[in-house]
CSV table of C-alpha atoms in Angstrom, one decimal:
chain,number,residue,atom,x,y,z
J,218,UNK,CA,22.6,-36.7,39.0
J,219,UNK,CA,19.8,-34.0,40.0
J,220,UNK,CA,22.6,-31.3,39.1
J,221,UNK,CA,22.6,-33.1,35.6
J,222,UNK,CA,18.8,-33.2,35.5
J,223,UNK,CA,18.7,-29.6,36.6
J,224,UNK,CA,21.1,-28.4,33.6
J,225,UNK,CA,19.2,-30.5,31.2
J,226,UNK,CA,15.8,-29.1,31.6
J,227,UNK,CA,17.1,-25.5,31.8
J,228,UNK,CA,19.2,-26.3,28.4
J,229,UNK,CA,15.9,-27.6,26.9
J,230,UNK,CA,14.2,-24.7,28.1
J,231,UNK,CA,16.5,-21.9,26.8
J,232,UNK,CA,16.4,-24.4,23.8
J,233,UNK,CA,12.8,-23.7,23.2
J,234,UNK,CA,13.3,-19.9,24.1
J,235,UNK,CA,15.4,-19.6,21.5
J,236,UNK,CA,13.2,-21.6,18.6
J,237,UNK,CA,10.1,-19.6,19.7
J,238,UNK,CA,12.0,-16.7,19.0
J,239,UNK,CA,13.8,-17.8,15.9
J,240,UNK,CA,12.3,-14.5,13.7
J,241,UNK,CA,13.8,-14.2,10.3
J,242,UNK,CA,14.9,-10.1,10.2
J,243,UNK,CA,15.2,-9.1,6.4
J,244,UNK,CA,18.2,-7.4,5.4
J,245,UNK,CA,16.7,-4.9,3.4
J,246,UNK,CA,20.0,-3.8,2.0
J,247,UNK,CA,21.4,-7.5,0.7
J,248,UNK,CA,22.4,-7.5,-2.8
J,249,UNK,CA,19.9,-9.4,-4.7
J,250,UNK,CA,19.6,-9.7,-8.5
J,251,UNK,CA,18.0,-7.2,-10.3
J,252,UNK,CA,18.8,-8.6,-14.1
J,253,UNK,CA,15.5,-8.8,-15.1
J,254,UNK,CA,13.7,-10.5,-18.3
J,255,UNK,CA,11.6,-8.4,-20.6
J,256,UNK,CA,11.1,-5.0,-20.6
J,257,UNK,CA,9.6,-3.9,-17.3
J,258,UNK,CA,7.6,-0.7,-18.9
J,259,UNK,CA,5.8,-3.6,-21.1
J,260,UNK,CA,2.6,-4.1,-19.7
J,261,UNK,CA,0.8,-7.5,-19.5
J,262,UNK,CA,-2.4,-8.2,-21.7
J,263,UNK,CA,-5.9,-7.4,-20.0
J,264,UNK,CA,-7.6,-10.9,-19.8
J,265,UNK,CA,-11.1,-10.8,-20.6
J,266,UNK,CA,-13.7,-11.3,-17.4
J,267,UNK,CA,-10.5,-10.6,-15.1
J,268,UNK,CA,-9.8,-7.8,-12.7
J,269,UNK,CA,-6.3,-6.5,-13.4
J,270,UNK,CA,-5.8,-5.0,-10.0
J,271,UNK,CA,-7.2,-8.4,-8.0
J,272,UNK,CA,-7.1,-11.1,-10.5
J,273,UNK,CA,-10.6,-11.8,-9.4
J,274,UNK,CA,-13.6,-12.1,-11.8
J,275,UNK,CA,-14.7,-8.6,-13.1
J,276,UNK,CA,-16.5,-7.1,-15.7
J,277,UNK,CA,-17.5,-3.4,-15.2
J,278,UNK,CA,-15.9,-0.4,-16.7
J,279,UNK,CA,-12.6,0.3,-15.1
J,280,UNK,CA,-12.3,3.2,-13.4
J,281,UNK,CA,-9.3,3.4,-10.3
J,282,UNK,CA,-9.5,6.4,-7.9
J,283,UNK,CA,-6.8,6.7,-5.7
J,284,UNK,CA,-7.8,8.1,-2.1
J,285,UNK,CA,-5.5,8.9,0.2
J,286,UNK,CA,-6.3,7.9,3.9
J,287,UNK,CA,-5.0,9.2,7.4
J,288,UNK,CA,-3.2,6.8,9.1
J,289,UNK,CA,-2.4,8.2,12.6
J,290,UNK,CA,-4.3,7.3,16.0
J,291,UNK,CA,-6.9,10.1,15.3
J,292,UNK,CA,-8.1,8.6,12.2
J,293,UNK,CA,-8.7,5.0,13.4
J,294,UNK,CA,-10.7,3.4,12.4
J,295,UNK,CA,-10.9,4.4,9.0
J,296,UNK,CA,-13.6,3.5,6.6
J,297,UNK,CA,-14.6,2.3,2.9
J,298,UNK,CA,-10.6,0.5,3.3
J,299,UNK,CA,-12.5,-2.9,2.8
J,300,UNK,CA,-13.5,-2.0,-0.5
J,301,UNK,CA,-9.7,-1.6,-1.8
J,302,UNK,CA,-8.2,-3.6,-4.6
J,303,UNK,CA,-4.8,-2.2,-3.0
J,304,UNK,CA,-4.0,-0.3,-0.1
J,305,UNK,CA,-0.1,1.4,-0.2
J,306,UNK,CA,1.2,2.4,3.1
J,307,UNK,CA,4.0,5.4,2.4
J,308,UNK,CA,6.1,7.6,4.9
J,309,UNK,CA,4.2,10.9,5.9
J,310,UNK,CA,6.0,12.2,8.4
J,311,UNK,CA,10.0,11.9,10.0
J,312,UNK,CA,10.1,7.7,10.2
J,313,UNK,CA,7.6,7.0,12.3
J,314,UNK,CA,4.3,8.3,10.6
J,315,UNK,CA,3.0,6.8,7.7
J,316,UNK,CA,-0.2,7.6,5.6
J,317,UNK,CA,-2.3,5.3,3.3
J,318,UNK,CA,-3.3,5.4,-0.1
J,319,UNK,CA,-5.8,3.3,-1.1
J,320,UNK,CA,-7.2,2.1,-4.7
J,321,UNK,CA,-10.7,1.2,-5.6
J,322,UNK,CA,-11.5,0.0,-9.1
J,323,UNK,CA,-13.0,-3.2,-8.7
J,324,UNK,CA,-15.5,-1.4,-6.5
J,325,UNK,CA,-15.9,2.0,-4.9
J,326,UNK,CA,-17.7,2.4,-1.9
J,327,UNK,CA,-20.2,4.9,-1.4
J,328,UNK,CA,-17.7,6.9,1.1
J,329,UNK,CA,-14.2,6.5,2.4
J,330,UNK,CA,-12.0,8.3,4.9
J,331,UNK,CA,-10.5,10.1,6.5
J,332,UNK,CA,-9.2,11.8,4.1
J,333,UNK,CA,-5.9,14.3,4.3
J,334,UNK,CA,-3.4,15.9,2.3
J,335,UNK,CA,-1.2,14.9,-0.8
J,336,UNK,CA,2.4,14.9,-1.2
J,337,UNK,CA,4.7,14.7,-4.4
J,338,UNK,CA,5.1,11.0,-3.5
J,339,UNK,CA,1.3,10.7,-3.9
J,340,UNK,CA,1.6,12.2,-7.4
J,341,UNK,CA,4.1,10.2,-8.6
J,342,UNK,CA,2.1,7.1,-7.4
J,343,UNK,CA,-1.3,8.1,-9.3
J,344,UNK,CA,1.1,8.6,-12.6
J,345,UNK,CA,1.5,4.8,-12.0
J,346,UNK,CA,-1.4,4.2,-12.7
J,347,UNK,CA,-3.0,7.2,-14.4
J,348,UNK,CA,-5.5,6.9,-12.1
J,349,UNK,CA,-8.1,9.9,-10.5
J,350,UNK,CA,-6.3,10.9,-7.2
J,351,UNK,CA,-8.6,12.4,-4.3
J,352,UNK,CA,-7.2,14.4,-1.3
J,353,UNK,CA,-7.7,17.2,1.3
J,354,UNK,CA,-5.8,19.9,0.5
J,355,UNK,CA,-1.3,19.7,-0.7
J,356,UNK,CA,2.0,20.4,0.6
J,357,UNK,CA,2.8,23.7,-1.5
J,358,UNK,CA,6.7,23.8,-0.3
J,359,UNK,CA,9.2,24.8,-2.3
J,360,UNK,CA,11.4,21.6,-3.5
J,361,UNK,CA,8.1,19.8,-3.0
J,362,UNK,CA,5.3,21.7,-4.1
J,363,UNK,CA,2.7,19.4,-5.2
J,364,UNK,CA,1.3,21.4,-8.0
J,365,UNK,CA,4.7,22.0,-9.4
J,366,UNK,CA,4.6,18.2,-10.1
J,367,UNK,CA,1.1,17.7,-11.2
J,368,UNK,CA,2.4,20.7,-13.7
J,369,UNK,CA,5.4,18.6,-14.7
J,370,UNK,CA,3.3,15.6,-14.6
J,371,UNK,CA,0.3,17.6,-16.8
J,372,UNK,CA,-2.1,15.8,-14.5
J,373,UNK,CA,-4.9,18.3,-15.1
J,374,UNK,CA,-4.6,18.7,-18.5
J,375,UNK,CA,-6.3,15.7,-19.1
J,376,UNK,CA,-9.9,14.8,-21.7
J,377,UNK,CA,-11.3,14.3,-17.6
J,378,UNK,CA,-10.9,15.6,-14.4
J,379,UNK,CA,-8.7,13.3,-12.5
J,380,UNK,CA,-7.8,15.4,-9.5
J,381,UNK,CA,-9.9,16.1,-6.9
J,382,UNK,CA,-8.4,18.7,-4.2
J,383,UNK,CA,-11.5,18.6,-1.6
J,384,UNK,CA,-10.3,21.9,-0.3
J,385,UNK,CA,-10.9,23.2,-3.4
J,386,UNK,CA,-14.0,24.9,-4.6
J,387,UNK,CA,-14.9,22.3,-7.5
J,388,UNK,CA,-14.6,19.2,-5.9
J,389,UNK,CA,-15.6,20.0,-2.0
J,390,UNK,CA,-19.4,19.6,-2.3
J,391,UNK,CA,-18.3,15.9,-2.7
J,392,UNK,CA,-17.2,15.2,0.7
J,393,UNK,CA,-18.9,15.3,4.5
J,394,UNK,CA,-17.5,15.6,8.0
J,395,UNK,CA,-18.4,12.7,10.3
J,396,UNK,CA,-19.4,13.4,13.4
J,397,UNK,CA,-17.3,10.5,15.5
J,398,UNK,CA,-14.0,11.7,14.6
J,399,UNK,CA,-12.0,14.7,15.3
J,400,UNK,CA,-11.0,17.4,13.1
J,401,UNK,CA,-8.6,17.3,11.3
J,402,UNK,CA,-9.6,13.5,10.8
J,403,UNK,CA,-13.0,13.6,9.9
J,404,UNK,CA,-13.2,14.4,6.1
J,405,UNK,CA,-15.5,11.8,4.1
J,406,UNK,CA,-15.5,11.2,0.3
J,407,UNK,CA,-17.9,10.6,-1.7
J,408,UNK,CA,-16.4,8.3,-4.1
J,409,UNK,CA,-18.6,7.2,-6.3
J,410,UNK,CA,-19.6,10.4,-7.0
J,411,UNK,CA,-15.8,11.3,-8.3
J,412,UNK,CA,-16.2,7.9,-10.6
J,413,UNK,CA,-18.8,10.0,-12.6
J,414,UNK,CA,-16.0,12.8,-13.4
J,415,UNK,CA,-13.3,10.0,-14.8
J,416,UNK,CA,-15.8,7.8,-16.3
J,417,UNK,CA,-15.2,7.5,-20.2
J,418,UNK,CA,-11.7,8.0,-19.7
J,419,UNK,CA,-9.2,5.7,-21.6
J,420,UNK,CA,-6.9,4.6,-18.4
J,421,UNK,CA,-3.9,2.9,-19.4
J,422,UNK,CA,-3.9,-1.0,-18.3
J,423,UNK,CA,-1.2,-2.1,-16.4
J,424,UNK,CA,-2.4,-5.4,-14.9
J,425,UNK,CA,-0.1,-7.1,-12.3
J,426,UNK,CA,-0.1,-11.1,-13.2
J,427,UNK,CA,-1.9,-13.8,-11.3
J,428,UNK,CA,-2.1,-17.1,-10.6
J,429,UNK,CA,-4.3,-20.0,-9.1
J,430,UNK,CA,-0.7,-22.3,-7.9
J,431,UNK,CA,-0.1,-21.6,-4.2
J,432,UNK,CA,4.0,-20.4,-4.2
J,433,UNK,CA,6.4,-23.1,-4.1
J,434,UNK,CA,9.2,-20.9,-4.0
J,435,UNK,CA,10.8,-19.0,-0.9
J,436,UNK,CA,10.7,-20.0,2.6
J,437,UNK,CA,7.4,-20.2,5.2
J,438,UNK,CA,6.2,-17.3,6.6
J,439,UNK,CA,3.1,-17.6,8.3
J,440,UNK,CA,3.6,-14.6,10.3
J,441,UNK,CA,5.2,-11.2,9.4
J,442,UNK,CA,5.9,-7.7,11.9
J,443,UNK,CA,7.0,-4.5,10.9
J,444,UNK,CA,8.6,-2.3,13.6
J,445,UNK,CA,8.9,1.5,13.4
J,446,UNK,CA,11.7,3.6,14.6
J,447,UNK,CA,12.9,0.6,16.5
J,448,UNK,CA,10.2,1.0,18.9
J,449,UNK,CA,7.5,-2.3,19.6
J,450,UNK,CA,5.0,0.1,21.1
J,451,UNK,CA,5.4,2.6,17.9
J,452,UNK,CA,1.2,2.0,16.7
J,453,UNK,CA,2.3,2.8,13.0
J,454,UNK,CA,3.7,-1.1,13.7
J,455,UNK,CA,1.6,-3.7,12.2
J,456,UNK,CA,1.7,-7.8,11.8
J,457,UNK,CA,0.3,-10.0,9.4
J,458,UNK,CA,-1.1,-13.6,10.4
J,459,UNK,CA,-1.8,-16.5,7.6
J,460,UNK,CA,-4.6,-18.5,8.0
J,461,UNK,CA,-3.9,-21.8,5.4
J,462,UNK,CA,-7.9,-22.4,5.3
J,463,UNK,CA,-8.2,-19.5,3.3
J,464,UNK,CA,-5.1,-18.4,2.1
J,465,UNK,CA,-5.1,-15.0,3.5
J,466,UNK,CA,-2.9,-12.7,5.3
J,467,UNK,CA,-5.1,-11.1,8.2
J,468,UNK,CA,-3.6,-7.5,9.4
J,469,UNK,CA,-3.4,-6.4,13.3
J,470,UNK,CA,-2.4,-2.8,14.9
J,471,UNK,CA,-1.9,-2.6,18.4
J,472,UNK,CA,-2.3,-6.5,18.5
J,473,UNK,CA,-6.3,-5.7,17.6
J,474,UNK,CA,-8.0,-6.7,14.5
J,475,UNK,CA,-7.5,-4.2,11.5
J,476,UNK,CA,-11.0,-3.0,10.6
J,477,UNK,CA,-13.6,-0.9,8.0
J,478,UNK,CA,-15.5,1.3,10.5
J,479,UNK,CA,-18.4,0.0,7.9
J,480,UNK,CA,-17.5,-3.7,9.1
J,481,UNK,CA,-15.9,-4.0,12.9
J,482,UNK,CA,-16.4,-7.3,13.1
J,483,UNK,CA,-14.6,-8.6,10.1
J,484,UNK,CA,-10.7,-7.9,10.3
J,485,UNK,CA,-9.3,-7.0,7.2
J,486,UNK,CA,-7.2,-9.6,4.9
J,487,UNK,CA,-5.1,-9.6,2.2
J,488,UNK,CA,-3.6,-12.3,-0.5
J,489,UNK,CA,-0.4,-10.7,-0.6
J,490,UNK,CA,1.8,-8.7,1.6
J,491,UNK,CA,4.6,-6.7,-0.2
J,492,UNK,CA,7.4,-4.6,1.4
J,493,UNK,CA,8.9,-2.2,-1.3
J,494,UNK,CA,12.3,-1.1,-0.1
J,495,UNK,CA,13.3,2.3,-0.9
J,496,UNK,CA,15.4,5.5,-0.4
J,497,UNK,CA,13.7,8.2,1.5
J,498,UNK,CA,14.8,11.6,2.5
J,499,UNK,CA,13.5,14.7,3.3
J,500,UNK,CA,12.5,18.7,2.2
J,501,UNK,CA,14.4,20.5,5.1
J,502,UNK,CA,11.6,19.5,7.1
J,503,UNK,CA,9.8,15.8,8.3
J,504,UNK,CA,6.3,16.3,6.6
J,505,UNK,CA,8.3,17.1,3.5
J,506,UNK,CA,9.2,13.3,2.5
J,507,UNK,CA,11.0,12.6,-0.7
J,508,UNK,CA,10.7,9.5,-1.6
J,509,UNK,CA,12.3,7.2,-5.0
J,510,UNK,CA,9.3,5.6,-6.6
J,511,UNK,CA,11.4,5.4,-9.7
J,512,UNK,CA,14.1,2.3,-10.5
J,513,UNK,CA,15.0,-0.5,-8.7
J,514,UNK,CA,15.2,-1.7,-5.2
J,515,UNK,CA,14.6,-4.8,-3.1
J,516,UNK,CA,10.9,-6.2,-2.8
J,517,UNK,CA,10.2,-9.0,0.2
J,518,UNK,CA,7.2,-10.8,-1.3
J,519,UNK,CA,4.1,-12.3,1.1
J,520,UNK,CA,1.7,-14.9,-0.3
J,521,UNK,CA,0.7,-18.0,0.4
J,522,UNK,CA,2.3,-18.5,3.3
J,523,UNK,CA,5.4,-18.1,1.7
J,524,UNK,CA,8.1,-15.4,1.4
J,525,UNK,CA,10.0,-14.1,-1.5
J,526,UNK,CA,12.9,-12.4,-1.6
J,527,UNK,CA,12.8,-10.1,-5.0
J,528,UNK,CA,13.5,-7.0,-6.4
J,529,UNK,CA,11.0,-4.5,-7.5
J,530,UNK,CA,11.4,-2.1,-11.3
J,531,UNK,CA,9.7,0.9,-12.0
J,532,UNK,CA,11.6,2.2,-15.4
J,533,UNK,CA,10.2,5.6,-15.3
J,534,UNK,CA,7.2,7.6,-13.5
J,535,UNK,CA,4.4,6.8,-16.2
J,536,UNK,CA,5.4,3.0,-16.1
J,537,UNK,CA,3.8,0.5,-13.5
J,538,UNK,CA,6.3,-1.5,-10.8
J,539,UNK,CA,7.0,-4.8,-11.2
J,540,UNK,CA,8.3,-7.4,-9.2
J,541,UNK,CA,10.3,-9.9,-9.8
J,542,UNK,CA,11.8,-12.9,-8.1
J,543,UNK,CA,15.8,-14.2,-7.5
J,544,UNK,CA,15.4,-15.6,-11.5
J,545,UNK,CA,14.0,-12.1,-13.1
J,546,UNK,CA,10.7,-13.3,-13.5
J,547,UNK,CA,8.2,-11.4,-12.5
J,548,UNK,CA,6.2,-12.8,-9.8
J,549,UNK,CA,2.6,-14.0,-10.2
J,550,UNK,CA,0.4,-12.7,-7.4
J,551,UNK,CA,-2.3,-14.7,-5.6
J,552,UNK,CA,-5.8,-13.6,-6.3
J,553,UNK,CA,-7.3,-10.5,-4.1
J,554,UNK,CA,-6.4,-7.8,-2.6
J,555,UNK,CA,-3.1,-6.8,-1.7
J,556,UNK,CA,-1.1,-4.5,0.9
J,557,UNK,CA,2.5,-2.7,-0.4
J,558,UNK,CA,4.6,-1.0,2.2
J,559,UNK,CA,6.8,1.4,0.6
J,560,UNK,CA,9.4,2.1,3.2
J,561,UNK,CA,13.2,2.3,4.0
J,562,UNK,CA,16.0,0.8,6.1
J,563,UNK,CA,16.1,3.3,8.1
J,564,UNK,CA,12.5,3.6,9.5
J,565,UNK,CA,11.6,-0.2,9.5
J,566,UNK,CA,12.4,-3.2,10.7
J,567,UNK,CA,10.6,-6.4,9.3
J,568,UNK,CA,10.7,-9.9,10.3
J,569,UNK,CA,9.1,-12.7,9.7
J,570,UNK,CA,8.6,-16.5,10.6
């Protein structure tokens, strides 16, 4: 009888082994639908009063700058980041190393940083959204030469200025070095002083759709982990938590709070969470990514506690992405800010539960 008790109570416990660790791992690859309805380079109406990059009241001029932010141990923590309608997280370097771009139009902070180097996946994200593009110098490789694309993309040969190389001799009287971070992560840009170069300028608007309705659709996820390289102690890893009270999605690195330098007692939250698989390969070398921003691939879809398995669309480089859900309808974000992950199968794993 105490042999029977004894194999009961390990059963239970191997039982409850097994349900606390009962992680959902996305199959990036799974063939999902991607008929969609409408025409996906058809941009939604502006509504008056309404942020079209947060959903949340606004009514100032729009103006998005797109800064791009070092993301490796050097640069942490990073600052102005709180400030950002959206925050993209792209490879950078081999599958491990990732750098973020983030996009201010609902407000621009006074500075932001650190600030490093652009990549022709960078440009073919500010065509997105037409948007004025800051960085610290480019990758001038052959095969991925970042002025050979703002050439193709005629980038500078717009009625503003909308890119602003800080190693260049126009544009670097508008950033500082800070003092508490190393070189070559210490570059700080003055953004709202590059808002005065694109202001007047007739951006396109490609507003992403929102709603007030919490998700119905999907299954829970109340906690989500991305994994680099297959490696747990990789610190390009991240996790989201939800917290139901308020309907946000707070970020950790490291297991630590994700924080603005300008705010290290607040962790930084988001109302969705969106992982935008993709193909990536490289220039003959590992800081040379190539990356397909341009088509269709499979979108996994945090928000409100829920998680939606989708498909993102980007007909062609001057058209926004859209994502859509298992029906072809495109998917009606929460209101706030949101994180996207651009990545690939073969750097990351994500789970969820």
């Amino acid at each position: 009888m105490k042999k029977l008790i004894a194999l009961l109570l390990v059963a239970l416990l191997l039982g409850a082994m097994t349900t606390a660790s009962a992680a959902t791992v996305i199959d990036a690859g799974s063939k999902r639908n991607n008929t969609v309805k409408g025409d996906p380079a058809q941009n939604n109406p502006r509504i008056p009063g309404e942020s079209m990059t947060t959903g949340l009241p606004f009514e100032g001029e729009y103006i998005p700058i797109l800064v791009n932010i070092d993301n490796v141990l050097g640069a942490w923590p990073q600052w102005g980041i709180g400030d950002a309608d959206i925050i993209y997280e792209m490879p950078i370097h081999g599958l491990t190393l990732t750098r973020l771009v983030a996009l201010f139009a609902d407000k621009h902070p006074e500075n932001a940083g650190p600030v490093r180097s652009g990549r022709v996946l960078h440009a073919e994200l500010r065509e997105e959204w037409d948007a004025g593009w800051t960085f610290a110098g480019i990758q001038r490789k052959d095969g991925t030469n970042v002025n050979d694309a703002l050439r193709e993309f005629g980038a500078r040969k717009k009625t503003h200025d909308l890119i602003y190389d800080l190693n260049g001799n126009k544009f670097s009287k508008h950033y500082h070095n800070v003092k508490d971070h190393k070189p070559p992560h210490h570059h700080s840009v003055h953004v709202q002083e590059l808002v005065e170069y694109a202001r007047g300028y007739e951006f396109p608007e490609r507003p992403f759709l929102f709603t007030d309705e919490p998700p119905t659709a999907g299954d829970a996820a109340t906690s989500i982990s991305l994994v680099y390289g297959g490696n747990k102690k990789n610190y390009t890893n991240s996790a989201f938590t939800y917290d139901a009270a308020t309907n946000l999605y707070a970020r950790t690195r490291q297991d630590k709070p994700y924080v603005d330098q300008n705010n290290p007692d607040q962790a930084l939250t988001f109302s969705n969470v969106i992982v935008q698989w993709t193909d990536l390969s490289f220039n003959g070398a590992a800081d040379a990514p190539i990356l397909r921003e341009v088509g269709t691939g499979n979108a996994d879809i945090f928000m409100g506690g829920r998680h939606i398995a989708g498909v993102w669309v980007r007909k062609d480089v001057t058209s926004r992405t859209v994502f859509y859900d298992e029906n072809g309808e495109e998917i009606p974000l929460q209101r706030g800010k949101t994180w996207i992950n651009v990545t690939t199968q073969r750097s990351t794993e994500v789970t969820y539960e």
